[in-house]
Coordinates of C-alpha atoms and ligand atoms in Angstrom, one line a residue:
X1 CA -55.7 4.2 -6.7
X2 CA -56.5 6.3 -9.7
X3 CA -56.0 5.4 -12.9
X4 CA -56.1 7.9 -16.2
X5 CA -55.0 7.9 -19.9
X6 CA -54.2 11.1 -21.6
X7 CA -57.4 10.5 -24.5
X8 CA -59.5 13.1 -22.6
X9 CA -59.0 16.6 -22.3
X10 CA -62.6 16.9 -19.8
X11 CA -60.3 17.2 -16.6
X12 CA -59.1 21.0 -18.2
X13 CA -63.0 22.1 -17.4
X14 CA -63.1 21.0 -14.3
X15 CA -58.9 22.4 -13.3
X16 CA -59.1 25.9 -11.6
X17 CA -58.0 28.7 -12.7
X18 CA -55.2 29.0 -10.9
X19 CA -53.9 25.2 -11.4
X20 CA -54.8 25.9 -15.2
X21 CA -52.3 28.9 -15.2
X22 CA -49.2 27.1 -13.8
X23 CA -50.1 24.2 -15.8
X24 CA -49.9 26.2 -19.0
X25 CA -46.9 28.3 -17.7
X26 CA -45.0 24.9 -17.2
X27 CA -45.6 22.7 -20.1
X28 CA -44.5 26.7 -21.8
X29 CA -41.0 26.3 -20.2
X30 CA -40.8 22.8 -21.0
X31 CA -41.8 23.0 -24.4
X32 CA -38.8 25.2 -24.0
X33 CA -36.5 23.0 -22.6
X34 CA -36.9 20.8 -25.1
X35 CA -36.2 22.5 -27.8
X36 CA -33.2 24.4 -26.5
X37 CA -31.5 21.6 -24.6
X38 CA -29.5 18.8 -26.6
X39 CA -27.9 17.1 -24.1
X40 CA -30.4 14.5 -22.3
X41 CA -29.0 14.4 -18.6
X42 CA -29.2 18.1 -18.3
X43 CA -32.8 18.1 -20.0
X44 CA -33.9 15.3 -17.9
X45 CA -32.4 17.3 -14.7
X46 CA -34.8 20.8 -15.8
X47 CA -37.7 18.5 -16.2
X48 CA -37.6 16.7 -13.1
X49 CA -36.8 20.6 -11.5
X50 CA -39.5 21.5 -13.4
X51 CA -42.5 18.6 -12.8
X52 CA -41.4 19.1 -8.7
X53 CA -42.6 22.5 -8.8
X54 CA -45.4 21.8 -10.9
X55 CA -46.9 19.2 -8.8
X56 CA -45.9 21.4 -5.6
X57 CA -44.0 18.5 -4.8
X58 CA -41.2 17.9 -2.1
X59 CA -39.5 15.4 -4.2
X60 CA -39.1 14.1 -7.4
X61 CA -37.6 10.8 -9.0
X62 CA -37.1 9.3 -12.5
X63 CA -36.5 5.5 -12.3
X64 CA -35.9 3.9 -16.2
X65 CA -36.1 0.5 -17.0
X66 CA -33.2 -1.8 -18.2
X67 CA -34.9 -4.1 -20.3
X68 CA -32.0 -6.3 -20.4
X69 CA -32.7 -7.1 -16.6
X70 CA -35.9 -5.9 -16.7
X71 CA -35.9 -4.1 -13.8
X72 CA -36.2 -0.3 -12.8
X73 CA -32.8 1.8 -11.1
X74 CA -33.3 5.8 -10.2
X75 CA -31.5 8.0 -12.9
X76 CA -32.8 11.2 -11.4
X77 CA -33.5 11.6 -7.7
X78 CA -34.4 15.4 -6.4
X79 CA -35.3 16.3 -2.9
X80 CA -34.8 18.4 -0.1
X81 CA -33.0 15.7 2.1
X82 CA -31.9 12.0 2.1
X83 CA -29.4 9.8 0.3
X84 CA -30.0 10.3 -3.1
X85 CA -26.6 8.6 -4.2
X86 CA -27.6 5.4 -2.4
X87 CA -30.5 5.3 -3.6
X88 CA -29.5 5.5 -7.2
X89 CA -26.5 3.0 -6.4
X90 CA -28.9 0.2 -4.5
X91 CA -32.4 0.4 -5.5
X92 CA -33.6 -1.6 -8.1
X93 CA -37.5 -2.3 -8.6
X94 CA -38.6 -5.7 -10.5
X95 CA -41.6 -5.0 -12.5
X96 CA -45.0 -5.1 -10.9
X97 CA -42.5 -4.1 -7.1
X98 CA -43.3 -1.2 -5.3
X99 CA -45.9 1.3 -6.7
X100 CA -43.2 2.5 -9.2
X101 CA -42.8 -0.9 -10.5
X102 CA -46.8 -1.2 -10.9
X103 CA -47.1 1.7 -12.3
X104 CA -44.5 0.2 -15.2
X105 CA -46.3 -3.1 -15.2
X106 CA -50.1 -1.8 -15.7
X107 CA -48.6 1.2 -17.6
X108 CA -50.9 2.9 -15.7
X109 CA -50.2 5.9 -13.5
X110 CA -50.7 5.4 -9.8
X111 CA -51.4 8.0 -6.8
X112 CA -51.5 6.8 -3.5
X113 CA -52.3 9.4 -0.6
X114 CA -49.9 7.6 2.0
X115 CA -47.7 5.3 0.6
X116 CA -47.1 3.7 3.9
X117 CA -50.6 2.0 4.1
X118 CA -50.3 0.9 0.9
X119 CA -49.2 -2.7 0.6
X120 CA -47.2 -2.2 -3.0
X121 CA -44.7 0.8 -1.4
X122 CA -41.7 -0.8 -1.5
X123 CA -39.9 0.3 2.0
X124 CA -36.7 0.0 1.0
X125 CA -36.1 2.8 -0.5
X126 CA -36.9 5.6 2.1
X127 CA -34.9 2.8 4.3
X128 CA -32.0 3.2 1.5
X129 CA -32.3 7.3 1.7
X130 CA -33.3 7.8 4.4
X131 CA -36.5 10.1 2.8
X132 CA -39.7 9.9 4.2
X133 CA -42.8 9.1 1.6
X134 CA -46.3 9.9 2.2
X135 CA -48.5 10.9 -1.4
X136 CA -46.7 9.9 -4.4
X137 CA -47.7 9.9 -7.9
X138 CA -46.2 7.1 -10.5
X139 CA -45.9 7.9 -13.9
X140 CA -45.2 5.6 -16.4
X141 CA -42.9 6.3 -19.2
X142 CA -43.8 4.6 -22.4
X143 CA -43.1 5.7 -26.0
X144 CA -44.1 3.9 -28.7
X145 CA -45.5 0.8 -27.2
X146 CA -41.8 0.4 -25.4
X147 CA -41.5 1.2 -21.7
X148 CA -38.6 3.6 -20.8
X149 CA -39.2 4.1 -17.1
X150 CA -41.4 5.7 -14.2
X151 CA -41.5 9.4 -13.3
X152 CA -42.5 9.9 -9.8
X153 CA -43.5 13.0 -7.5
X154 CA -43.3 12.5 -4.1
X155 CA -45.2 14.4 -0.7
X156 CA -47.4 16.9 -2.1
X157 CA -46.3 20.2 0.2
X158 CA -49.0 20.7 2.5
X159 CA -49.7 17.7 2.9
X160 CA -52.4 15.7 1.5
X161 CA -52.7 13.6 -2.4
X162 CA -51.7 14.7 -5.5
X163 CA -54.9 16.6 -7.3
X164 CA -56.2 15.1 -10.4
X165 CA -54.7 17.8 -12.5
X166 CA -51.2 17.2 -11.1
X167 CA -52.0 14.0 -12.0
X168 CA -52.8 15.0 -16.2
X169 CA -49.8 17.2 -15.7
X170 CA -47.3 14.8 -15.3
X171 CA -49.1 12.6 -17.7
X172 CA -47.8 15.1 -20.2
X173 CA -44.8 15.4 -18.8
X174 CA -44.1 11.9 -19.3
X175 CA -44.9 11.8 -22.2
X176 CA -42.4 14.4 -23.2
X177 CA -40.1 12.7 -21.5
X178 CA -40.3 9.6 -22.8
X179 CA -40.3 10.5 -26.2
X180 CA -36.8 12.9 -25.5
X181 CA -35.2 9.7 -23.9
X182 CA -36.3 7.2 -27.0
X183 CA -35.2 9.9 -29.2
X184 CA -32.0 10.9 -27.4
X185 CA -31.4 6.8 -27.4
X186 CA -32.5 6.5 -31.0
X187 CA -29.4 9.4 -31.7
X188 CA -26.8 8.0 -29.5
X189 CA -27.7 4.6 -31.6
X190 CA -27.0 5.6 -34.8
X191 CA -24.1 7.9 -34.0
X192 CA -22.5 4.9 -32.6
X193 CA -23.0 3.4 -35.5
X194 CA -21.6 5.7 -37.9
X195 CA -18.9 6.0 -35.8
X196 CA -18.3 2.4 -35.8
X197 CA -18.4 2.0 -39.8
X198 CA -16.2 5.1 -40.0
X199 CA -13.5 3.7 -37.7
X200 CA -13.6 0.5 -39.8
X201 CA -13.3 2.3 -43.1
X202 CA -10.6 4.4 -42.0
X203 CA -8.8 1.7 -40.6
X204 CA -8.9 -0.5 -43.3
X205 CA -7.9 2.2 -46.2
X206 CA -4.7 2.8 -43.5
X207 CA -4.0 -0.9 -43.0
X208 CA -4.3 -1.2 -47.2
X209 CA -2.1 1.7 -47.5
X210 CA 0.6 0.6 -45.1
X211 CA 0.4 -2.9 -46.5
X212 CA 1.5 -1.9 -50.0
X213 CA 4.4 0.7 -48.8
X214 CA 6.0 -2.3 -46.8
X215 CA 5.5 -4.9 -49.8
X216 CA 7.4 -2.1 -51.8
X217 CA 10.3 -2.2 -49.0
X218 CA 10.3 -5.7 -48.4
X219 CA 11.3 -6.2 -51.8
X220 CA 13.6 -3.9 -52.1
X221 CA 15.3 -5.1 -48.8
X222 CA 15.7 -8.6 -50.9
X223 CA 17.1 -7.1 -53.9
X224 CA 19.1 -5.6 -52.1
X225 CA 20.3 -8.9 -49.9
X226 CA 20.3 -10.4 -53.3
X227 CA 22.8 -7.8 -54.5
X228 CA 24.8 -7.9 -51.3
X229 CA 25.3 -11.9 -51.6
X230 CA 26.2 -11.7 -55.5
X231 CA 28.3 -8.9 -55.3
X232 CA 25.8 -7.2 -57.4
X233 CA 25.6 -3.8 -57.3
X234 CA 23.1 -3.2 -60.5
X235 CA 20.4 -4.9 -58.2
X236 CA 21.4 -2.6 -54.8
X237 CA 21.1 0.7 -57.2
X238 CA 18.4 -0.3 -58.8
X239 CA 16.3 -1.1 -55.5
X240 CA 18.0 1.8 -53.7
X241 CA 15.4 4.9 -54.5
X242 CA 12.5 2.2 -54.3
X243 CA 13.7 1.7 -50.3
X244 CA 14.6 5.0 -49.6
X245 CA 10.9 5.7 -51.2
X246 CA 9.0 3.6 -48.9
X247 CA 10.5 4.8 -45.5
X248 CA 10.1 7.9 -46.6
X249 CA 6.7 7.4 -47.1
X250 CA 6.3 5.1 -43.4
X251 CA 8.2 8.1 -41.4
X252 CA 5.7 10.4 -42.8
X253 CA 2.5 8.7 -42.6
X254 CA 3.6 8.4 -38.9
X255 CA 4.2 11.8 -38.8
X256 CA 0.8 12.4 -40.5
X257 CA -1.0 10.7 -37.8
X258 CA 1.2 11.9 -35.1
X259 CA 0.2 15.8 -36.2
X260 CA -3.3 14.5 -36.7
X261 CA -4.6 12.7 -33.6
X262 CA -3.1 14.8 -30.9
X263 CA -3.9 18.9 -30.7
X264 CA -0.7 20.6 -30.5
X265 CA 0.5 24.6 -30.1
X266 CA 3.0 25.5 -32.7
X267 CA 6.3 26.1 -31.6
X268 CA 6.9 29.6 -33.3
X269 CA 10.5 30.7 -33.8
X270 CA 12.1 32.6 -36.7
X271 CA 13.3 31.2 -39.4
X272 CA 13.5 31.6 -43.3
X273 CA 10.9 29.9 -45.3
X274 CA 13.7 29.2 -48.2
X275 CA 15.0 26.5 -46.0
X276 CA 12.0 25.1 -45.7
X277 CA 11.0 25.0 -49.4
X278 CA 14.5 23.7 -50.5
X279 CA 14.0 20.7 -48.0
X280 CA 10.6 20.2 -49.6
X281 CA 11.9 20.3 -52.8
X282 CA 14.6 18.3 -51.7
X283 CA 12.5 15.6 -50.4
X284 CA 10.4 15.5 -53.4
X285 CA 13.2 15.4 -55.6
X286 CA 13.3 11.5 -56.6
X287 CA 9.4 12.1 -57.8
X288 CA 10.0 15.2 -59.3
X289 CA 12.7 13.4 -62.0
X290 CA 11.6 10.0 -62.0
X291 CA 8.2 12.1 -63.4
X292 CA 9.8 14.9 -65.4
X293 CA 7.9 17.4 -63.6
X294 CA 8.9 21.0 -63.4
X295 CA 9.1 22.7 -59.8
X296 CA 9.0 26.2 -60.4
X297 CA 10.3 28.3 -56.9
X298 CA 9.5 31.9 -56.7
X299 CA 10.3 33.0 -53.2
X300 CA 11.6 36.4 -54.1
X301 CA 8.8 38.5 -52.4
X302 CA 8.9 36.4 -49.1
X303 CA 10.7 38.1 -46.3
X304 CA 13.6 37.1 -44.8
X305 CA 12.3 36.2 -41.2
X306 CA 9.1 34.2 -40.9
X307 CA 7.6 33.4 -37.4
X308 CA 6.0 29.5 -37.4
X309 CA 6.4 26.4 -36.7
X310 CA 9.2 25.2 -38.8
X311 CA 8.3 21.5 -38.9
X312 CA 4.4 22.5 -39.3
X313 CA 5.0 24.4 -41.9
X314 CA 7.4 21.5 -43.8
X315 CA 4.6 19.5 -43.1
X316 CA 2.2 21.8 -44.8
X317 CA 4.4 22.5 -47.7
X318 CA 5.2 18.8 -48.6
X319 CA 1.7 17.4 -48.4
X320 CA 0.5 20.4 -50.7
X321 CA 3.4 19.8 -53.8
X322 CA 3.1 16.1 -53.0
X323 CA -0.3 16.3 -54.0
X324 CA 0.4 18.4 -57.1
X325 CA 2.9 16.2 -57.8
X326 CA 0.2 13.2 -58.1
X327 CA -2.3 15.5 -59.7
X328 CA 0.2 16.5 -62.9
X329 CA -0.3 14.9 -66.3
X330 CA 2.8 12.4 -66.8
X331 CA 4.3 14.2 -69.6
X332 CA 5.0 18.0 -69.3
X333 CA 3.7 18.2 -65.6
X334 CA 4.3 22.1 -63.8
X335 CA 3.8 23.1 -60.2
X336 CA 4.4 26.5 -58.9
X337 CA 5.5 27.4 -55.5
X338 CA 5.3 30.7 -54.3
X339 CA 6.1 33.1 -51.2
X340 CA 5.3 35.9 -50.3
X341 CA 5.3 38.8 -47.3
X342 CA 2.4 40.7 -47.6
X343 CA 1.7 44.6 -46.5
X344 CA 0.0 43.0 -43.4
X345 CA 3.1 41.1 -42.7
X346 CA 1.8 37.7 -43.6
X347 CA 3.1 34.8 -45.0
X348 CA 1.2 34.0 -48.4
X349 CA 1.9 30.6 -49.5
X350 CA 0.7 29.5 -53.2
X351 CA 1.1 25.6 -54.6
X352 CA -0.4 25.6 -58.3
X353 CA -0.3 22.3 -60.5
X354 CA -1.5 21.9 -64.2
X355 CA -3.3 18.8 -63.3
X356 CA -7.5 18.1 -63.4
X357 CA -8.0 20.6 -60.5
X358 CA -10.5 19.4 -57.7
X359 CA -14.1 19.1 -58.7
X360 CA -16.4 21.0 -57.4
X361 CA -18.1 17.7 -55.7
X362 CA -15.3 16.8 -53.6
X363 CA -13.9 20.6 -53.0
X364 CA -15.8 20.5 -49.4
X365 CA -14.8 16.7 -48.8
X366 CA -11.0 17.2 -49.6
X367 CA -10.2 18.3 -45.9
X368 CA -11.8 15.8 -44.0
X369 CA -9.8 13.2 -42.3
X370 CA -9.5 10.0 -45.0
X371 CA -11.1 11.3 -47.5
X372 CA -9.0 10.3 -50.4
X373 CA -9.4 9.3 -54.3
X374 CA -6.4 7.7 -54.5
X375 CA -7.3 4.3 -53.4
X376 CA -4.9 2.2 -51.6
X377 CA -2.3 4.7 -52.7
X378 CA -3.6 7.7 -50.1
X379 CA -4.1 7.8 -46.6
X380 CA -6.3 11.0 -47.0
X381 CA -4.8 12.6 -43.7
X382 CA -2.7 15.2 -46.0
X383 CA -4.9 17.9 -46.1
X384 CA -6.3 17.2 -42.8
X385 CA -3.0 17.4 -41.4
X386 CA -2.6 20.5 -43.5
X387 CA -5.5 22.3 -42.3
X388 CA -4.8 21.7 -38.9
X389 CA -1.6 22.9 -38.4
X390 CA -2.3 26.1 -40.5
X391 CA -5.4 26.5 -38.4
X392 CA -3.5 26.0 -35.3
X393 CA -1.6 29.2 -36.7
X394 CA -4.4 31.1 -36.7
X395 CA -4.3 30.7 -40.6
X396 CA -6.1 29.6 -43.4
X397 CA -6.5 27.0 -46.2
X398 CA -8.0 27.6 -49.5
X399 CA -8.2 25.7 -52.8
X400 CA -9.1 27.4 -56.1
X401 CA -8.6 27.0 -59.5
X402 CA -5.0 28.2 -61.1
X403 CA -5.0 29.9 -64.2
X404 CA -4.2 27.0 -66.3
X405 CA -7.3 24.5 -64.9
X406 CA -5.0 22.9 -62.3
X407 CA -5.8 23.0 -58.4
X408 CA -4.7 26.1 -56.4
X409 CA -3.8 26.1 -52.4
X410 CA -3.2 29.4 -51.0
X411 CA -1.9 29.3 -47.5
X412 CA -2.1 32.6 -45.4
X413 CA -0.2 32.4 -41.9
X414 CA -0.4 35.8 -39.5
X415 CA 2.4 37.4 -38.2
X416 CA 3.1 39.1 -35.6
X417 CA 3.0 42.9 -36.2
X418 CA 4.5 45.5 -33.2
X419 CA 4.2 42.4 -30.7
X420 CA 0.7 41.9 -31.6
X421 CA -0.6 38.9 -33.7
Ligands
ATP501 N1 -3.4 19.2 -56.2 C1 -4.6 18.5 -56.3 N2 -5.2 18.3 -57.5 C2 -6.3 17.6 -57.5 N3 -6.9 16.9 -56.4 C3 -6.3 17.1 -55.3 C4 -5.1 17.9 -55.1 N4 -4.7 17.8 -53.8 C5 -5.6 17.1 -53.2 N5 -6.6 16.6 -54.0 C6 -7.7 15.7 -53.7 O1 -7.9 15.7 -52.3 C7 -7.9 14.4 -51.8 C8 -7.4 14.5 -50.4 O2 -6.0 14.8 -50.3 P1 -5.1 14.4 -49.1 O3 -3.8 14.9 -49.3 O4 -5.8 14.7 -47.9 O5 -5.1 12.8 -49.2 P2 -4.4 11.9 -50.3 O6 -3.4 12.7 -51.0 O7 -5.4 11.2 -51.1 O8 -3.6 10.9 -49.4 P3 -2.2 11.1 -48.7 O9 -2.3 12.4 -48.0 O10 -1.9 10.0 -47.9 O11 -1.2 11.2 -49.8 C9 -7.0 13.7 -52.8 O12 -7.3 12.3 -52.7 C10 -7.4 14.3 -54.1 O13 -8.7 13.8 -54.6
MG502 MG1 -2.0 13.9 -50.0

């Protein structure tokens, strides 16, 4: 058995030249490797490629340990021939089992010359794959104080054991790949994480948001019983709009997160874009009164025919002036909708309000999924929505200050020209 620790470089004087040069050359393309590779199966997969050929090995194997069970299974088994599936699916090596599960224990390397006199080799395994072992090196795999696992070549080709600077070799290798598999780990860890908190937050704000629209329609459904029972009709118009207000704003937040969560093609036919701005404007016309606001409509310059999605673009339209329609002061509030045809044939949609604008701090955040300022009162999918679907017209989104301070959101959707988008 031989046992090293990486604290001396004297083994490099005494390496020939040759072994020197494919040393250097490998731990080269490894360097490589890990820099250019981000995902950790396929790094681990170009190591292990790599470390066989290094080691003029005829096989390779990476075993990592589960510290919940605290045992080692093979994550990575490369060879010329025998049942690498099984082994991965049956094999599992107890600390201090087998030379692999030594190596782990003393966390230090082992090389055996034949693994078949040796009383640790675990038989099992070239039972299980039907691989025959003779040398073998065992690496182990530690990174900061924590054991990951055990790298392992196996059969030096020509026979005979593994050198001593195969050996320092896939010291360094292991140590490269231990550190890529704690930090790949440490990634995955506090993705999930974020992820996690995200979910929660986003659920929550929805939860919040739906909560309140269905207390609003809740009571006007018993207002309106109320009026129903008394004969009352002051209480069923007064609680009338308030209803038809709150499953307007249900069917779209479904809608919302129906355009949202699932990636759709538009379903482009022709149509003319002053229908779909008068059934915005009529949709919006309860909030447009009840706030005195002033929709101005200038679709003059927009051509007859448009080619989109019809719904999409609704969509699109009504999240942008409902928007401006929160952003307006409450007395003498103005948005501006305009269309238009340009000389490249496409559609040029402007919303302009004379509210705040957006702040420069947020201008980047508005389009994200849930981002919202508006408390319990926004679900923040609007402009996600928005962006997706003109995106998913091969459009684009942008927000800019309009000439009187208020926020600006130009919408450019292609058109076909001569057959050709
Ligand atoms: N016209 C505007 N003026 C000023 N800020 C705006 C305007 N439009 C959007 N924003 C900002 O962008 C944020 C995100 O808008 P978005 O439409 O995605 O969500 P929301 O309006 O908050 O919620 P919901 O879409 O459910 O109504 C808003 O909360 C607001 O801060
Ligand atoms: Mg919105």
């Amino acid at each position: 058995m031989t046992q090293h620790t990486l604290d001396t470089a004297a083994w490099l004087h005494e390496i020939a030249p040759d072994d020197l040069r494919r040393t250097v050359d490998v731990l080269y393309r490894v360097h490589r490797l890990v820099v250019l590779v981000t995902d950790l199966p396929t790094l681990l997969l170009s190591i292990m490629e790599e470390s066989k050929q290094v080691a003029q090995a005829e096989a390779c194997a990476l075993m990592l340990y589960d510290a919940i069970t605290e045992d080692l299974y093979f994550e990575v088994a490369l060879g010329e021939s025998g049942d690498q599936s099984a082994l991965k699916r049956e094999v599992r090596l107890k600390l201090g089992q087998g030379i692999a599960g030594s190596a782990a224990l003393t966390r230090q390397s082992v090389s055996v010359a034949d693994a078949r006199t040796d009383d640790r080799f675990f038989k099992q395994a070239d039972e299980t794959s039907g691989f025959e072992t003779r040398s073998l090196l065992a690496v182990p795999l530690v990174d900061r104080d924590a054991l990951i696992g055990v790298l392992e070549v196996v059969n030096k080709v020509g026979g005979g054991p593994f050198t001593n600077a195969d050996l320092h070799v896939m010291e360094m290798f292991g140590s490269l790949v231990a550190t890529s598999i704690a930090n790949a780990r440490l990634i995955e860890q506090n993705l999930r994480a974020e992820r996690l908190a995200a979910i929660g937050q986003a659920v929550a704000g929805l939860s919040h948001y739906t909560k309140n629209i269905i207390t609003g329609l809740s009571g006007s459904v018993d207002l309106i019983d109320q009026g129903l029972s008394q004969n009352n009709s002051e209480f069923i118009l007064r609680s009338w709009p308030i209803f038809k207000r709150s499953t307007q704003k249900i069917s779209d937040f479904v809608e919302d997160m129906l355009s949202f969560s699932k990636p759709r093609k538009p379903l482009i036919e022709p149509f003319d874009v002053r229908t779909v701005v008068k059934d915005v404007s009529d949709t919006v016309s309860g909030t447009v009164a009840k706030k005195e606001i002033g929709l101005h409509i200038d679709c003059a310059r927009a051509a007859p025919t448009v080619r989109a999605d019809q719904r999409g673009l609704y969509r699109v339209l009504l999240n942008l002036v409902s928007n401006a329609a929160d952003a307006v002061p409450r007395t003498n509030g103005v948005i501006r909708l305009h269309a238009e045809t340009a000389d490249s044939g496409a559609l040029i949609i402007e919303v302009a309000d004379n509210g705040p604008g957006v702040p420069d701090e947020i201008a980047r955040q508005i389009f994200d999924p849930f981002f919202s300022t508006k408390g319990s009162r926004g679900t923040g999918l609007g402009l996600a929505v928005t962006q997706k679907i003109v995106v998913e017209h091969g459009g684009q989104i942008t927000v800019s200050r309009a000439p009187d301070g208020g926020a600006l959101f130009r919408v450019v959707i292609p058109q076909e020209v001569d057959g050709q988008e």
